[in-house]
Amino acid sequence: MNDVDERWMQRALELAELGRGYVEPNPLVGAVIVRNGQLVGEGWHQRFGGAHAEVNALTAAGESAAGSTLYVTLEPCCHHGKTAPCTDALMAAGIRRVVAAMLDPFPQVAGSGAARLRAGGVQVEVGPGEAEARRLNAPYLKSLGTGRPYVHAKWAMSLDGKIATWTGDSKWISGEASRRWVHTLRGRMDAIIIGSGTVRADDPLLTARPPGPRTATRVVLAGPSGLSADSQLVKTARTTPVLAVTAATGADPLLDLQKAGGEVLHFPGADPVSMVWLLLDELGKRRMTNVLVEGGSRVLGSFRDALALDEVHVFIAPTLVGGAAAVTPIGGTGADKIASALRLSDVRIEMLEGDVLIHGLVHAPPT
């Protein structure tokens, strides 16, 4: 990638990010049109079912698009879906050159968009900015490749690795800035997953405040004791979706939730790891793209043992809790050796008014 292409592709990637939370399960896409070294139009995919990034950029450029170069973060589509093919619009507008960060693995595109443009006399280059484009659309790529949603995990802990004291008190480990950040993250999720133990201990509402572009389904991995009719989740089940998943057999402990308008899925006898995969398969069938696991320790441990985590967001507060019986973030079986531990890559660190926020992509240990 030359410096000029790098600069314009970076702008297209920045624009694509603006669609996060609004366009899923579609991919995030940004587009920039440049003519004689000058920006003449730009756009991004703004909402699911709406105009694609390329069309929005063409609209902004108008007649200046003729003879120009289009920088786009994903191969232009060549099929009729909710909108007409972008390849046809680009050729009709007189685009001379298309630089795409990556090919679109969607079966109806998958290189056919680039081929159609080349057949129409358009110069096409693929690859500049590909690594960042793949990172940007990791949830889309996973959903397309596996049929399961991309799994985020989030927790806040003290400097000595505790998410609660030995008495169970946890409010508040992180500061206000960290909690605001979490609400923003929730507002981009299709589901938020916790265990019934966390419901009993914290009675959370699990909504984004203020609301974000998406309204997440609150998912509870419920034990044999079910959910209290007095919990906030049960009381609000008719206004914000609640889905309880249980392996319990015999008498149904979740009748109060069902009566309140919630939904219950039964996976009789499923062990914790099997439960994770059964749940993710179900959420994938519902076309959920991003889900957030908020805990507690047992649930996070089940996802870790299932090797089902894709990305983590960890808030570390400058406090020392102590206590051998104090709760740590991830329970479950865990690794038997350090070499078997999960590793993070693409680690990014932010400061949030005294708290440290660490993001990272999760990779399973080598087999």
GROMACS .gro file of C-alpha atoms in nm:
model
  367
    1MET     CA    1   0.000   0.000   0.000
    2ASN     CA    2   0.145   0.339  -0.096
    3ASP     CA    3   0.110   0.635   0.137
    4VAL     CA    4  -0.175   0.789  -0.060
    5ASP     CA    5  -0.381   0.469  -0.064
    6GLU     CA    6  -0.308   0.416   0.305
    7ARG     CA    7  -0.434   0.762   0.395
    8TRP     CA    8  -0.761   0.731   0.205
    9MET     CA    9  -0.827   0.374   0.318
   10GLN     CA   10  -0.777   0.484   0.676
   11ARG     CA   11  -1.050   0.743   0.627
   12ALA     CA   12  -1.281   0.476   0.481
   13LEU     CA   13  -1.219   0.256   0.787
   14GLU     CA   14  -1.301   0.547   1.019
   15LEU     CA   15  -1.630   0.600   0.835
   16ALA     CA   16  -1.717   0.230   0.852
   17GLU     CA   17  -1.689   0.237   1.231
   18LEU     CA   18  -1.977   0.489   1.245
   19GLY     CA   19  -2.219   0.213   1.151
   20ARG     CA   20  -2.140  -0.009   1.451
   21GLY     CA   21  -2.457  -0.111   1.627
   22TYR     CA   22  -2.680   0.017   1.346
   23VAL     CA   23  -2.613  -0.216   1.053
   24GLU     CA   24  -2.569  -0.565   1.197
   25PRO     CA   25  -2.601  -0.840   1.083
   26ASN     CA   26  -2.468  -0.657   0.777
   27PRO     CA   27  -2.098  -0.566   0.771
   28LEU     CA   28  -1.956  -0.226   0.860
   29VAL     CA   29  -1.848  -0.052   0.539
   30GLY     CA   30  -1.701   0.289   0.464
   31ALA     CA   31  -1.624   0.444   0.124
   32VAL     CA   32  -1.425   0.743   0.003
   33ILE     CA   33  -1.416   0.883  -0.353
   34VAL     CA   34  -1.103   1.071  -0.460
   35ARG     CA   35  -1.043   1.255  -0.785
   36ASN     CA   36  -0.711   1.418  -0.876
   37GLY     CA   37  -0.595   1.380  -0.518
   38GLN     CA   38  -0.901   1.556  -0.374
   39LEU     CA   39  -1.187   1.413  -0.170
   40VAL     CA   40  -1.511   1.449  -0.368
   41GLY     CA   41  -1.744   1.219  -0.176
   42GLU     CA   42  -1.763   0.983   0.119
   43GLY     CA   43  -2.021   0.770   0.294
   44TRP     CA   44  -2.082   0.467   0.510
   45HIS     CA   45  -2.347   0.202   0.557
   46GLN     CA   46  -2.568   0.378   0.808
   47ARG     CA   47  -2.846   0.132   0.891
   48PHE     CA   48  -2.955  -0.222   0.816
   49GLY     CA   49  -3.154  -0.232   0.494
   50GLY     CA   50  -3.039   0.118   0.393
   51ALA     CA   51  -2.814   0.236   0.111
   52HIS     CA   52  -2.465   0.088   0.104
   53ALA     CA   53  -2.154   0.293   0.168
   54GLU     CA   54  -2.061   0.312  -0.200
   55VAL     CA   55  -2.400   0.451  -0.299
   56ASN     CA   56  -2.389   0.712  -0.023
   57ALA     CA   57  -2.042   0.818  -0.137
   58LEU     CA   58  -2.156   0.837  -0.500
   59THR     CA   59  -2.451   1.053  -0.398
   60ALA     CA   60  -2.215   1.290  -0.217
   61ALA     CA   61  -1.974   1.304  -0.512
   62GLY     CA   62  -2.232   1.360  -0.785
   63GLU     CA   63  -2.082   1.414  -1.130
   64SER     CA   64  -1.734   1.443  -0.976
   65ALA     CA   65  -1.732   1.065  -0.937
   66ALA     CA   66  -1.650   1.017  -1.307
   67GLY     CA   67  -1.285   0.922  -1.356
   68SER     CA   68  -1.221   0.892  -0.982
   69THR     CA   69  -1.091   0.628  -0.740
   70LEU     CA   70  -1.315   0.461  -0.482
   71TYR     CA   71  -1.161   0.339  -0.156
   72VAL     CA   72  -1.392   0.093   0.018
   73THR     CA   73  -1.340  -0.132   0.320
   74LEU     CA   74  -1.519  -0.433   0.167
   75GLU     CA   75  -1.560  -0.564  -0.187
   76PRO     CA   76  -1.864  -0.400  -0.353
   77CYS     CA   77  -2.170  -0.623  -0.382
   78CYS     CA   78  -2.285  -0.755  -0.720
   79HIS     CA   79  -2.621  -0.906  -0.631
   80HIS     CA   80  -2.974  -0.785  -0.568
   81GLY     CA   81  -3.052  -0.795  -0.196
   82LYS     CA   82  -3.226  -0.521  -0.003
   83THR     CA   83  -3.056  -0.281  -0.245
   84ALA     CA   84  -2.936  -0.293  -0.606
   85PRO     CA   85  -2.579  -0.406  -0.688
   86CYS     CA   86  -2.315  -0.149  -0.596
   87THR     CA   87  -2.098  -0.267  -0.885
   88ASP     CA   88  -2.357  -0.145  -1.136
   89ALA     CA   89  -2.383   0.194  -0.965
   90LEU     CA   90  -2.005   0.236  -0.964
   91MET     CA   91  -1.971   0.158  -1.333
   92ALA     CA   92  -2.264   0.382  -1.424
   93ALA     CA   93  -2.102   0.670  -1.234
   94GLY     CA   94  -1.774   0.628  -1.425
   95ILE     CA   95  -1.552   0.516  -1.137
   96ARG     CA   96  -1.211   0.440  -1.290
   97ARG     CA   97  -1.039   0.255  -1.005
   98VAL     CA   98  -1.161   0.064  -0.697
   99VAL     CA   99  -0.936  -0.013  -0.401
  100ALA     CA  100  -1.099  -0.260  -0.160
  101ALA     CA  101  -0.950  -0.359   0.172
  102MET     CA  102  -1.077  -0.717   0.146
  103LEU     CA  103  -1.302  -0.948  -0.050
  104ASP     CA  104  -1.646  -1.014   0.093
  105PRO     CA  105  -1.683  -1.384   0.187
  106PHE     CA  106  -2.062  -1.362   0.156
  107PRO     CA  107  -2.137  -1.644  -0.094
  108GLN     CA  108  -2.322  -1.421  -0.339
  109VAL     CA  109  -2.021  -1.188  -0.362
  110ALA     CA  110  -1.694  -1.369  -0.272
  111GLY     CA  111  -1.481  -1.221  -0.549
  112SER     CA  112  -1.762  -1.185  -0.802
  113GLY     CA  113  -1.794  -0.813  -0.728
  114ALA     CA  114  -1.430  -0.751  -0.814
  115ALA     CA  115  -1.458  -0.971  -1.124
  116ARG     CA  116  -1.766  -0.785  -1.246
  117LEU     CA  117  -1.593  -0.450  -1.206
  118ARG     CA  118  -1.285  -0.569  -1.394
  119ALA     CA  119  -1.505  -0.705  -1.672
  120GLY     CA  120  -1.656  -0.357  -1.696
  121GLY     CA  121  -1.316  -0.195  -1.743
  122VAL     CA  122  -1.262  -0.079  -1.384
  123GLN     CA  123  -0.916  -0.123  -1.233
  124VAL     CA  124  -0.954  -0.318  -0.906
  125GLU     CA  125  -0.700  -0.367  -0.628
  126VAL     CA  126  -0.767  -0.572  -0.314
  127GLY     CA  127  -0.567  -0.581   0.007
  128PRO     CA  128  -0.472  -0.235   0.131
  129GLY     CA  129  -0.588  -0.210   0.494
  130GLU     CA  130  -0.704  -0.573   0.502
  131ALA     CA  131  -0.587  -0.653   0.856
  132GLU     CA  132  -0.774  -0.357   1.004
  133ALA     CA  133  -1.080  -0.427   0.790
  134ARG     CA  134  -1.092  -0.785   0.919
  135ARG     CA  135  -1.059  -0.660   1.276
  136LEU     CA  136  -1.340  -0.410   1.213
  137ASN     CA  137  -1.573  -0.679   1.082
  138ALA     CA  138  -1.469  -0.971   1.302
  139PRO     CA  139  -1.829  -1.021   1.425
  140TYR     CA  140  -1.964  -1.029   1.068
  141LEU     CA  141  -1.694  -1.270   0.956
  142LYS     CA  142  -1.755  -1.506   1.249
  143SER     CA  143  -2.132  -1.501   1.201
  144LEU     CA  144  -2.091  -1.575   0.832
  145GLY     CA  145  -1.833  -1.847   0.885
  146THR     CA  146  -1.977  -2.032   1.185
  147GLY     CA  147  -2.340  -1.927   1.221
  148ARG     CA  148  -2.266  -1.816   1.579
  149PRO     CA  149  -2.241  -1.465   1.725
  150TYR     CA  150  -1.919  -1.293   1.824
  151VAL     CA  151  -1.871  -1.322   2.200
  152HIS     CA  152  -1.751  -1.028   2.408
  153ALA     CA  153  -1.674  -1.071   2.778
  154LYS     CA  154  -1.663  -0.787   3.026
  155TRP     CA  155  -1.576  -0.763   3.392
  156ALA     CA  156  -1.447  -0.511   3.643
  157MET     CA  157  -1.196  -0.620   3.905
  158SER     CA  158  -0.963  -0.485   4.168
  159LEU     CA  159  -0.589  -0.468   4.119
  160ASP     CA  160  -0.557  -0.801   4.299
  161GLY     CA  161  -0.809  -0.968   4.068
  162LYS     CA  162  -1.132  -0.968   4.271
  163ILE     CA  163  -1.479  -0.894   4.135
  164ALA     CA  164  -1.641  -0.896   4.481
  165THR     CA  165  -1.543  -0.914   4.845
  166TRP     CA  166  -1.575  -1.236   5.046
  167THR     CA  167  -1.921  -1.116   5.154
  168GLY     CA  168  -2.030  -1.077   4.791
  169ASP     CA  169  -2.028  -0.697   4.785
  170SER     CA  170  -1.927  -0.559   4.443
  171LYS     CA  171  -2.069  -0.205   4.414
  172TRP     CA  172  -1.880  -0.034   4.288
  173ILE     CA  173  -1.539  -0.171   4.192
  174SER     CA  174  -1.505   0.044   3.883
  175GLY     CA  175  -1.563   0.418   3.855
  176GLU     CA  176  -1.838   0.617   3.686
  177ALA     CA  177  -1.644   0.659   3.360
  178SER     CA  178  -1.602   0.282   3.331
  179ARG     CA  179  -1.971   0.223   3.397
  180ARG     CA  180  -2.066   0.477   3.129
  181TRP     CA  181  -1.839   0.292   2.886
  182VAL     CA  182  -2.017  -0.036   2.968
  183HIS     CA  183  -2.356   0.119   2.892
  184THR     CA  184  -2.224   0.226   2.552
  185LEU     CA  185  -2.104  -0.129   2.487
  186ARG     CA  186  -2.440  -0.273   2.594
  187GLY     CA  187  -2.614  -0.045   2.347
  188ARG     CA  188  -2.435  -0.220   2.059
  189MET     CA  189  -2.518  -0.576   2.168
  190ASP     CA  190  -2.786  -0.820   2.053
  191ALA     CA  191  -2.776  -1.010   2.384
  192ILE     CA  192  -2.630  -0.974   2.734
  193ILE     CA  193  -2.562  -1.299   2.918
  194ILE     CA  194  -2.541  -1.353   3.293
  195GLY     CA  195  -2.605  -1.630   3.544
  196SER     CA  196  -2.895  -1.657   3.787
  197GLY     CA  197  -2.650  -1.620   4.077
  198THR     CA  198  -2.566  -1.270   3.956
  199VAL     CA  199  -2.937  -1.195   3.926
  200ARG     CA  200  -2.989  -1.294   4.289
  201ALA     CA  201  -2.681  -1.107   4.414
  202ASP     CA  202  -2.712  -0.782   4.216
  203ASP     CA  203  -3.068  -0.775   4.074
  204PRO     CA  204  -2.942  -0.600   3.757
  205LEU     CA  205  -3.159  -0.441   3.491
  206LEU     CA  206  -2.902  -0.507   3.212
  207THR     CA  207  -3.017  -0.227   2.985
  208ALA     CA  208  -2.815   0.047   2.819
  209ARG     CA  209  -2.864   0.383   2.983
  210PRO     CA  210  -2.904   0.600   2.785
  211PRO     CA  211  -3.032   0.362   2.517
  212GLY     CA  212  -2.800   0.275   2.230
  213PRO     CA  213  -2.877   0.176   1.869
  214ARG     CA  214  -2.971  -0.180   1.972
  215THR     CA  215  -3.186  -0.327   2.247
  216ALA     CA  216  -3.019  -0.639   2.383
  217THR     CA  217  -3.209  -0.949   2.488
  218ARG     CA  218  -3.124  -1.022   2.853
  219VAL     CA  219  -3.017  -1.388   2.867
  220VAL     CA  220  -2.996  -1.575   3.198
  221LEU     CA  221  -2.828  -1.912   3.244
  222ALA     CA  222  -3.067  -2.027   3.514
  223GLY     CA  223  -3.008  -2.291   3.778
  224PRO     CA  224  -3.272  -2.508   3.946
  225SER     CA  225  -3.385  -2.224   4.173
  226GLY     CA  226  -3.501  -2.015   3.875
  227LEU     CA  227  -3.566  -1.641   3.894
  228SER     CA  228  -3.756  -1.447   4.155
  229ALA     CA  229  -4.079  -1.283   4.047
  230ASP     CA  230  -3.953  -0.971   4.226
  231SER     CA  231  -3.634  -0.938   4.019
  232GLN     CA  232  -3.599  -0.644   3.781
  233LEU     CA  233  -3.554  -0.879   3.487
  234VAL     CA  234  -3.887  -1.052   3.548
  235LYS     CA  235  -4.069  -0.726   3.618
  236THR     CA  236  -3.950  -0.573   3.288
  237ALA     CA  237  -3.979  -0.883   3.068
  238ARG     CA  238  -4.272  -0.740   2.870
  239THR     CA  239  -4.083  -0.422   2.776
  240THR     CA  240  -3.733  -0.560   2.718
  241PRO     CA  241  -3.683  -0.923   2.611
  242VAL     CA  242  -3.565  -1.180   2.866
  243LEU     CA  243  -3.456  -1.530   2.766
  244ALA     CA  244  -3.379  -1.787   3.035
  245VAL     CA  245  -3.189  -2.104   2.950
  246THR     CA  246  -3.193  -2.401   3.184
  247ALA     CA  247  -3.065  -2.755   3.203
  248ALA     CA  248  -3.294  -2.834   3.496
  249THR     CA  249  -3.536  -3.121   3.469
  250GLY     CA  250  -3.858  -3.185   3.655
  251ALA     CA  251  -4.071  -2.899   3.787
  252ASP     CA  252  -4.016  -2.579   3.590
  253PRO     CA  253  -3.859  -2.313   3.815
  254LEU     CA  254  -3.912  -2.041   3.555
  255LEU     CA  255  -4.290  -2.019   3.545
  256ASP     CA  256  -4.285  -1.671   3.699
  257LEU     CA  257  -4.073  -1.546   3.410
  258GLN     CA  258  -4.298  -1.707   3.151
  259LYS     CA  259  -4.609  -1.557   3.312
  260ALA     CA  260  -4.437  -1.216   3.304
  261GLY     CA  261  -4.373  -1.240   2.929
  262GLY     CA  262  -4.025  -1.391   2.925
  263GLU     CA  263  -3.906  -1.683   2.715
  264VAL     CA  264  -3.755  -2.008   2.843
  265LEU     CA  265  -3.536  -2.258   2.658
  266HIS     CA  266  -3.482  -2.605   2.801
  267PHE     CA  267  -3.165  -2.802   2.734
  268PRO     CA  268  -3.223  -3.092   2.976
  269GLY     CA  269  -2.913  -3.228   3.141
  270ALA     CA  270  -2.666  -3.011   2.947
  271ASP     CA  271  -2.333  -2.959   3.123
  272PRO     CA  272  -2.197  -2.600   3.146
  273VAL     CA  273  -1.978  -2.622   2.833
  274SER     CA  274  -2.249  -2.790   2.624
  275MET     CA  275  -2.492  -2.523   2.743
  276VAL     CA  276  -2.265  -2.252   2.604
  277TRP     CA  277  -2.259  -2.405   2.257
  278LEU     CA  278  -2.631  -2.482   2.254
  279LEU     CA  279  -2.702  -2.122   2.351
  280LEU     CA  280  -2.468  -1.974   2.090
  281ASP     CA  281  -2.618  -2.193   1.819
  282GLU     CA  282  -2.965  -2.070   1.916
  283LEU     CA  283  -2.861  -1.704   1.922
  284GLY     CA  284  -2.696  -1.748   1.583
  285LYS     CA  285  -3.020  -1.885   1.440
  286ARG     CA  286  -3.181  -1.563   1.561
  287ARG     CA  287  -2.926  -1.367   1.355
  288MET     CA  288  -2.757  -1.215   1.657
  289THR     CA  289  -2.413  -1.082   1.569
  290ASN     CA  290  -2.266  -0.954   1.898
  291VAL     CA  291  -2.332  -1.088   2.248
  292LEU     CA  292  -2.184  -0.975   2.578
  293VAL     CA  293  -2.107  -1.206   2.869
  294GLU     CA  294  -2.118  -1.004   3.191
  295GLY     CA  295  -2.080  -1.284   3.444
  296GLY     CA  296  -2.061  -1.391   3.709
  297SER     CA  297  -1.758  -1.604   3.769
  298ARG     CA  298  -1.929  -1.936   3.696
  299VAL     CA  299  -2.074  -1.820   3.363
  300LEU     CA  300  -1.749  -1.658   3.250
  301GLY     CA  301  -1.572  -1.980   3.347
  302SER     CA  302  -1.810  -2.186   3.133
  303PHE     CA  303  -1.744  -1.967   2.830
  304ARG     CA  304  -1.370  -1.982   2.895
  305ASP     CA  305  -1.374  -2.363   2.930
  306ALA     CA  306  -1.577  -2.386   2.608
  307LEU     CA  307  -1.314  -2.171   2.430
  308ALA     CA  308  -1.606  -1.956   2.318
  309LEU     CA  309  -1.470  -1.608   2.397
  310ASP     CA  310  -1.366  -1.381   2.110
  311GLU     CA  311  -1.284  -1.052   2.281
  312VAL     CA  312  -1.253  -0.924   2.637
  313HIS     CA  313  -1.298  -0.582   2.795
  314VAL     CA  314  -1.148  -0.575   3.145
  315PHE     CA  315  -1.169  -0.281   3.384
  316ILE     CA  316  -0.898  -0.279   3.651
  317ALA     CA  317  -0.958  -0.048   3.946
  318PRO     CA  318  -0.670   0.079   4.162
  319THR     CA  319  -0.799  -0.097   4.474
  320LEU     CA  320  -0.686  -0.398   4.677
  321VAL     CA  321  -0.967  -0.619   4.809
  322GLY     CA  322  -0.786  -0.923   4.941
  323GLY     CA  323  -0.943  -1.231   5.093
  324ALA     CA  324  -0.887  -1.593   4.997
  325ALA     CA  325  -1.265  -1.638   4.964
  326ALA     CA  326  -1.319  -1.323   4.756
  327VAL     CA  327  -1.454  -1.393   4.408
  328THR     CA  328  -1.230  -1.391   4.101
  329PRO     CA  329  -1.360  -1.315   3.749
  330ILE     CA  330  -1.337  -1.655   3.581
  331GLY     CA  331  -1.439  -1.978   3.749
  332GLY     CA  332  -1.498  -2.310   3.581
  333THR     CA  333  -1.229  -2.574   3.537
  334GLY     CA  334  -0.966  -2.345   3.388
  335ALA     CA  335  -0.625  -2.432   3.248
  336ASP     CA  336  -0.415  -2.707   3.401
  337LYS     CA  337  -0.091  -2.547   3.281
  338ILE     CA  338   0.010  -2.192   3.191
  339ALA     CA  339   0.082  -2.316   2.839
  340SER     CA  340  -0.288  -2.402   2.812
  341ALA     CA  341  -0.404  -2.054   2.912
  342LEU     CA  342  -0.588  -1.837   2.663
  343ARG     CA  343  -0.377  -1.561   2.514
  344LEU     CA  344  -0.477  -1.212   2.404
  345SER     CA  345  -0.362  -1.035   2.091
  346ASP     CA  346  -0.420  -0.687   1.952
  347VAL     CA  347  -0.421  -0.561   2.311
  348ARG     CA  348  -0.532  -0.202   2.356
  349ILE     CA  349  -0.518  -0.005   2.680
  350GLU     CA  350  -0.719   0.302   2.783
  351MET     CA  351  -0.732   0.511   3.100
  352LEU     CA  352  -1.079   0.593   3.231
  353GLU     CA  353  -1.050   0.838   3.520
  354GLY     CA  354  -0.819   0.614   3.720
  355ASP     CA  355  -0.940   0.276   3.598
  356VAL     CA  356  -0.741   0.085   3.335
  357LEU     CA  357  -0.941  -0.067   3.050
  358ILE     CA  358  -0.777  -0.351   2.861
  359HIS     CA  359  -0.924  -0.482   2.535
  360GLY     CA  360  -0.789  -0.790   2.361
  361LEU     CA  361  -0.877  -1.061   2.113
  362VAL     CA  362  -0.884  -1.410   2.260
  363HIS     CA  363  -0.689  -1.695   2.104
  364ALA     CA  364  -0.705  -2.057   2.212
  365PRO     CA  365  -0.377  -2.225   2.307
  366PRO     CA  366  -0.201  -2.429   2.037
  367THR     CA  367  -0.319  -2.788   2.020
   0.00000   0.00000   0.00000
